[in-house]
Coordinates of C-alpha atoms in Angstrom, one line a residue:
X215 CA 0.0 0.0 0.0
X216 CA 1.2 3.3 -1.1
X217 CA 0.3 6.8 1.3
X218 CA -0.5 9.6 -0.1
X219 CA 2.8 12.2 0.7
X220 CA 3.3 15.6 1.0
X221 CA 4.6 16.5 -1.6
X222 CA 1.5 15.7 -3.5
X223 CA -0.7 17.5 -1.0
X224 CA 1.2 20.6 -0.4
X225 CA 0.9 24.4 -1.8
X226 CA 4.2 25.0 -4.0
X227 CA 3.7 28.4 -4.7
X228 CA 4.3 29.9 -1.1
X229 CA 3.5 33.4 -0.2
X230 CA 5.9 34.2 2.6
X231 CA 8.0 37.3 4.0
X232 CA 11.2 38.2 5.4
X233 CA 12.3 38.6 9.4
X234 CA 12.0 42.9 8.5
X235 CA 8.6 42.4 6.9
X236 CA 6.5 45.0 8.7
X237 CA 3.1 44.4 10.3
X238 CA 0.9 46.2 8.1
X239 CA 2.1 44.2 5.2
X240 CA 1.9 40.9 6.9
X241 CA -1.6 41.9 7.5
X242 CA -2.1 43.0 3.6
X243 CA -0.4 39.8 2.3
X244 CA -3.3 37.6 4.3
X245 CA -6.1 39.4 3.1
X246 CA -5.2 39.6 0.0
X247 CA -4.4 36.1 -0.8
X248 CA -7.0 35.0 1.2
X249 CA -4.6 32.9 3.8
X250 CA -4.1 32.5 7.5
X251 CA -0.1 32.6 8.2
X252 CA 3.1 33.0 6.2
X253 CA 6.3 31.8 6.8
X254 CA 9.2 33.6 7.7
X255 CA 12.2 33.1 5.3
X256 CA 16.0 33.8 5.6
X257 CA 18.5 35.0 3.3
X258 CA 18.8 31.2 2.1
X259 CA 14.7 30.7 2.0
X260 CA 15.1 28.5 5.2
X261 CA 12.3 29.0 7.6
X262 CA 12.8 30.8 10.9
X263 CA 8.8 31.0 11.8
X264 CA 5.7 31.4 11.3
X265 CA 3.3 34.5 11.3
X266 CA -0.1 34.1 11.6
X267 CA -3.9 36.1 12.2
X268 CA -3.3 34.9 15.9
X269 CA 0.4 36.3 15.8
X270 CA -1.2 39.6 14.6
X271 CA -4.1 39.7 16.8
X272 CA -1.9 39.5 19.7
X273 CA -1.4 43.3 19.0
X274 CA -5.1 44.1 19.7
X275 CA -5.2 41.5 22.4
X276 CA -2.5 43.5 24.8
X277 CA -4.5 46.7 24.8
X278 CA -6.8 47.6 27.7
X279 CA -10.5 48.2 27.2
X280 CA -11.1 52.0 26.7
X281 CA -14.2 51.6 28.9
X282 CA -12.7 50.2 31.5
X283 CA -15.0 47.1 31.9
X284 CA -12.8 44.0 30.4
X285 CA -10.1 42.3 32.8
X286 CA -6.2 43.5 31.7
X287 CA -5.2 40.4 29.2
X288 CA -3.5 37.8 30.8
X289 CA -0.6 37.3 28.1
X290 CA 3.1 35.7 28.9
X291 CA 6.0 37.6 28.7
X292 CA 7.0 36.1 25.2
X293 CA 3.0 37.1 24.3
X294 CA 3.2 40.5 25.5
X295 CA 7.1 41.2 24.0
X296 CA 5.5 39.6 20.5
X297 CA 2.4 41.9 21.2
X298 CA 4.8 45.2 20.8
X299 CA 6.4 43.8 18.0
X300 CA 6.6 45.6 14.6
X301 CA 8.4 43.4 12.4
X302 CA 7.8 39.5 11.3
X303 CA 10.6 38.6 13.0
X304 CA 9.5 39.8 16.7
X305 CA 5.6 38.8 15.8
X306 CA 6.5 35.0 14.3
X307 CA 5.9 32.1 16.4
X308 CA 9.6 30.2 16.3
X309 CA 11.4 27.8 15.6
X310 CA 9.4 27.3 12.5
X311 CA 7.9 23.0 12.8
X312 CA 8.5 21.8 9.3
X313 CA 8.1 18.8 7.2
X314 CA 9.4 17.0 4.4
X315 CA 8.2 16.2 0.8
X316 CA 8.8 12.6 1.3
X317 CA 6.2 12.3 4.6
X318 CA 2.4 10.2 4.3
X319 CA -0.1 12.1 5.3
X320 CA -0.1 10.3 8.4
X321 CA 3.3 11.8 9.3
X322 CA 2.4 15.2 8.9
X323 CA -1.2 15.3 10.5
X324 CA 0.3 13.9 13.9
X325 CA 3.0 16.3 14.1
X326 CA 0.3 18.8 13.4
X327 CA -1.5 17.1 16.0
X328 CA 1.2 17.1 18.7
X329 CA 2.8 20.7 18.1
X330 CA -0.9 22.4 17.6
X331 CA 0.1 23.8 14.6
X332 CA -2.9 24.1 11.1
X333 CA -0.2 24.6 9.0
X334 CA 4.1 22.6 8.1
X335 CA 6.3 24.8 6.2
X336 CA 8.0 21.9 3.6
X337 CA 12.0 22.2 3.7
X338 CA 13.9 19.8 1.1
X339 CA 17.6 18.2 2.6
X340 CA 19.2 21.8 2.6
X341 CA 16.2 23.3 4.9
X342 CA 15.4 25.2 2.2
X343 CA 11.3 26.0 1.6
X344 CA 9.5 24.2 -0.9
X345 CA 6.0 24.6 -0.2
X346 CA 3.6 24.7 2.5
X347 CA 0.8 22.0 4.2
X348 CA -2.2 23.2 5.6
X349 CA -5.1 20.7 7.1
X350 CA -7.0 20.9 4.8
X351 CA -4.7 19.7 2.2
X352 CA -4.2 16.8 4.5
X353 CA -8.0 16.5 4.0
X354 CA -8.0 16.0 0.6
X355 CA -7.1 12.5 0.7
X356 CA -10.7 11.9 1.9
X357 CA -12.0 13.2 -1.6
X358 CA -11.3 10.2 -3.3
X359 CA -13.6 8.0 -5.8
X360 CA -15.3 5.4 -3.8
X361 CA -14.5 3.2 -6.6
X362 CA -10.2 4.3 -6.6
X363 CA -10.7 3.1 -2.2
X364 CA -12.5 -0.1 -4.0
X365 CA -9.9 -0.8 -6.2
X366 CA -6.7 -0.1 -3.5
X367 CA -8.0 -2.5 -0.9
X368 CA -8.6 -5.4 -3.7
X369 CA -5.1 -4.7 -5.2
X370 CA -3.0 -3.8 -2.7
X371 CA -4.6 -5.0 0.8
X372 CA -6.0 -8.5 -0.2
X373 CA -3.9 -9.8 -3.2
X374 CA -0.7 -7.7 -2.5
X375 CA -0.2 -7.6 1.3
X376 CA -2.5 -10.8 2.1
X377 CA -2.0 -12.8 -0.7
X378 CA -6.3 -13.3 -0.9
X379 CA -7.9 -13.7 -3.7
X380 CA -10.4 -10.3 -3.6
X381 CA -12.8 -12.1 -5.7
X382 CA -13.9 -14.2 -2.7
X383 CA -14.4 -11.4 -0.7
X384 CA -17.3 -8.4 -0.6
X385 CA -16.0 -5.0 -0.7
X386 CA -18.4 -2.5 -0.8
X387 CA -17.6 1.2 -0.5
X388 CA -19.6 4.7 0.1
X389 CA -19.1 7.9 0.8
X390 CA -15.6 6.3 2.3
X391 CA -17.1 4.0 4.4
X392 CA -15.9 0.4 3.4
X393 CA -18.3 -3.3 4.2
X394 CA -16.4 -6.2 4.4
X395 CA -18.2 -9.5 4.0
X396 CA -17.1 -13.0 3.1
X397 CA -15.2 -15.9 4.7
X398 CA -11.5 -15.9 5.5
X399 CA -9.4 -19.4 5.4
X400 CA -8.4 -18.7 9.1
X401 CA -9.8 -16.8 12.1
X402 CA -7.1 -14.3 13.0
X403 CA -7.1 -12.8 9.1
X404 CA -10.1 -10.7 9.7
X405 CA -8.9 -8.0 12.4
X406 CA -6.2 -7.9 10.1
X407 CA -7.7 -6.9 7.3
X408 CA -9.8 -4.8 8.9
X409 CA -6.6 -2.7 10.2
X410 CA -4.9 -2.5 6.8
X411 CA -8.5 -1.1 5.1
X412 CA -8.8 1.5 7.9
X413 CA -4.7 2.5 6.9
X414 CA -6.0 2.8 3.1
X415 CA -6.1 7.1 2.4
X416 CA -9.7 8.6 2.2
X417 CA -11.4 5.6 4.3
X418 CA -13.7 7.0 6.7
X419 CA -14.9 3.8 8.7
X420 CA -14.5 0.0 8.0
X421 CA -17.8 -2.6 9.0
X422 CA -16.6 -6.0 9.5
X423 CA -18.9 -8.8 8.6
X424 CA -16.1 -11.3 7.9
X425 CA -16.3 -14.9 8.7
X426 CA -13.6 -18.2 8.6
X427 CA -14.3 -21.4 7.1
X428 CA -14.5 -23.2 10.8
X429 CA -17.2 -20.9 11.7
X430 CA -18.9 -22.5 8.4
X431 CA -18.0 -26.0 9.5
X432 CA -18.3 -25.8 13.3
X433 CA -21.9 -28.1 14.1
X434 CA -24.9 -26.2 15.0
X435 CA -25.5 -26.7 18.8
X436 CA -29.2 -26.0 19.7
X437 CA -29.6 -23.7 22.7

């Protein structure tokens, strides 16, 4: 089975600024491209950080209410230092958490996941940028055909990796979810299969209803 990797997923043509980027640009460049953060970029295009709309907000976020009536913001020291900031490189959230061309999908979500980040610059073997990953490119894995799922677990799940003949086995697919029905030569097959279908890119939810041949010979016992 082949995952889907980043560097089919991700955004090559990256909008991005440099550490004396001012804030008022920053601020123009998201609107007007319609995005959410850019990366900061050295002299070499390797990234130091990350400016995003919560970066920027953190500007309006340090000031006290006119009217007196809302709490003084309760913002660290690094929030309040990056709240005075002018410039990309005092408003960026550093280092920069990055990833590679070469990663699945699964790679890249669950360093997403554990850095609580929405968005990977992508740095080839010199660090260098190359594009950018956002979630919802990670999502688009779960656009694919019904029929393209169909075809992948048949191929590549129960002839390739299992060595079953799919032929003997129901696999129905929609709207990602996958039924599996049939009878397997040996009991401990099934939760296997089950686990390499749910592993398959754009597969939502896998149904079970997979048997072995002793089940079919075992006697009936009446109750």
């Amino acid at each position: 089975m082949r995952h889907r990797i980043v560097g089919e997923l991700m955004t090559s043509a990256v909008v991005h600024v440099r550490p004396d980027t001012g804030f008022k640009e920053i601020a123009r460049l998201l609107a007007e491209h319609d995005i959410t953060a850019v990366p900061v970029l050295d002299d070499e295009d390797r990234p130091l950080g990350v400016v995003s709309e919560a970066d920027l907000l953190l500007n309006e976020a340090a000031q006290e209410d006119p009217a007196g009536l809302l709490l003084t913001p309760d913002l660290t020291p690094g929030e309040r230092a990056r709240s005075r900031a002018t410039t990309a490189v005092g408003l960026m959230t550093a280092p920069a958490v990055c990833a590679r061309p070469e990663w699945t999908v699964v790679e890249a979500a669950r360093l997403m996941e554990s850095e609580h980040v929405k968005r990977l610059p992508v740095v080839d073997e010199a660090g260098r940028l190359v594009g950018i990953v956002s979630r919802a490119n990670l999502l688009r894995v779960f656009l694919r055909h019904d029929g393209a799922i169909r075809e992948e677990i048949r191929a590549e799940v129960l002839r390739r990796a299992l060595g079953i003949d799919p032929d003997t086995l129901d696999v129905q697919v929609h709207g990602g979810r996958v039924v599996l029905a049939g009878t397997l030569d040996h009991p401990g097959q099934a939760p296997v299969v089950e686990r390499l279908c749910r592993s398959v890119d754009g597969v939502v939810d896998v149904t079970s209803r997979l048997g072995h041949r002793t089940d079919a010979a075992a006697p009936h016992r009446a109750g």
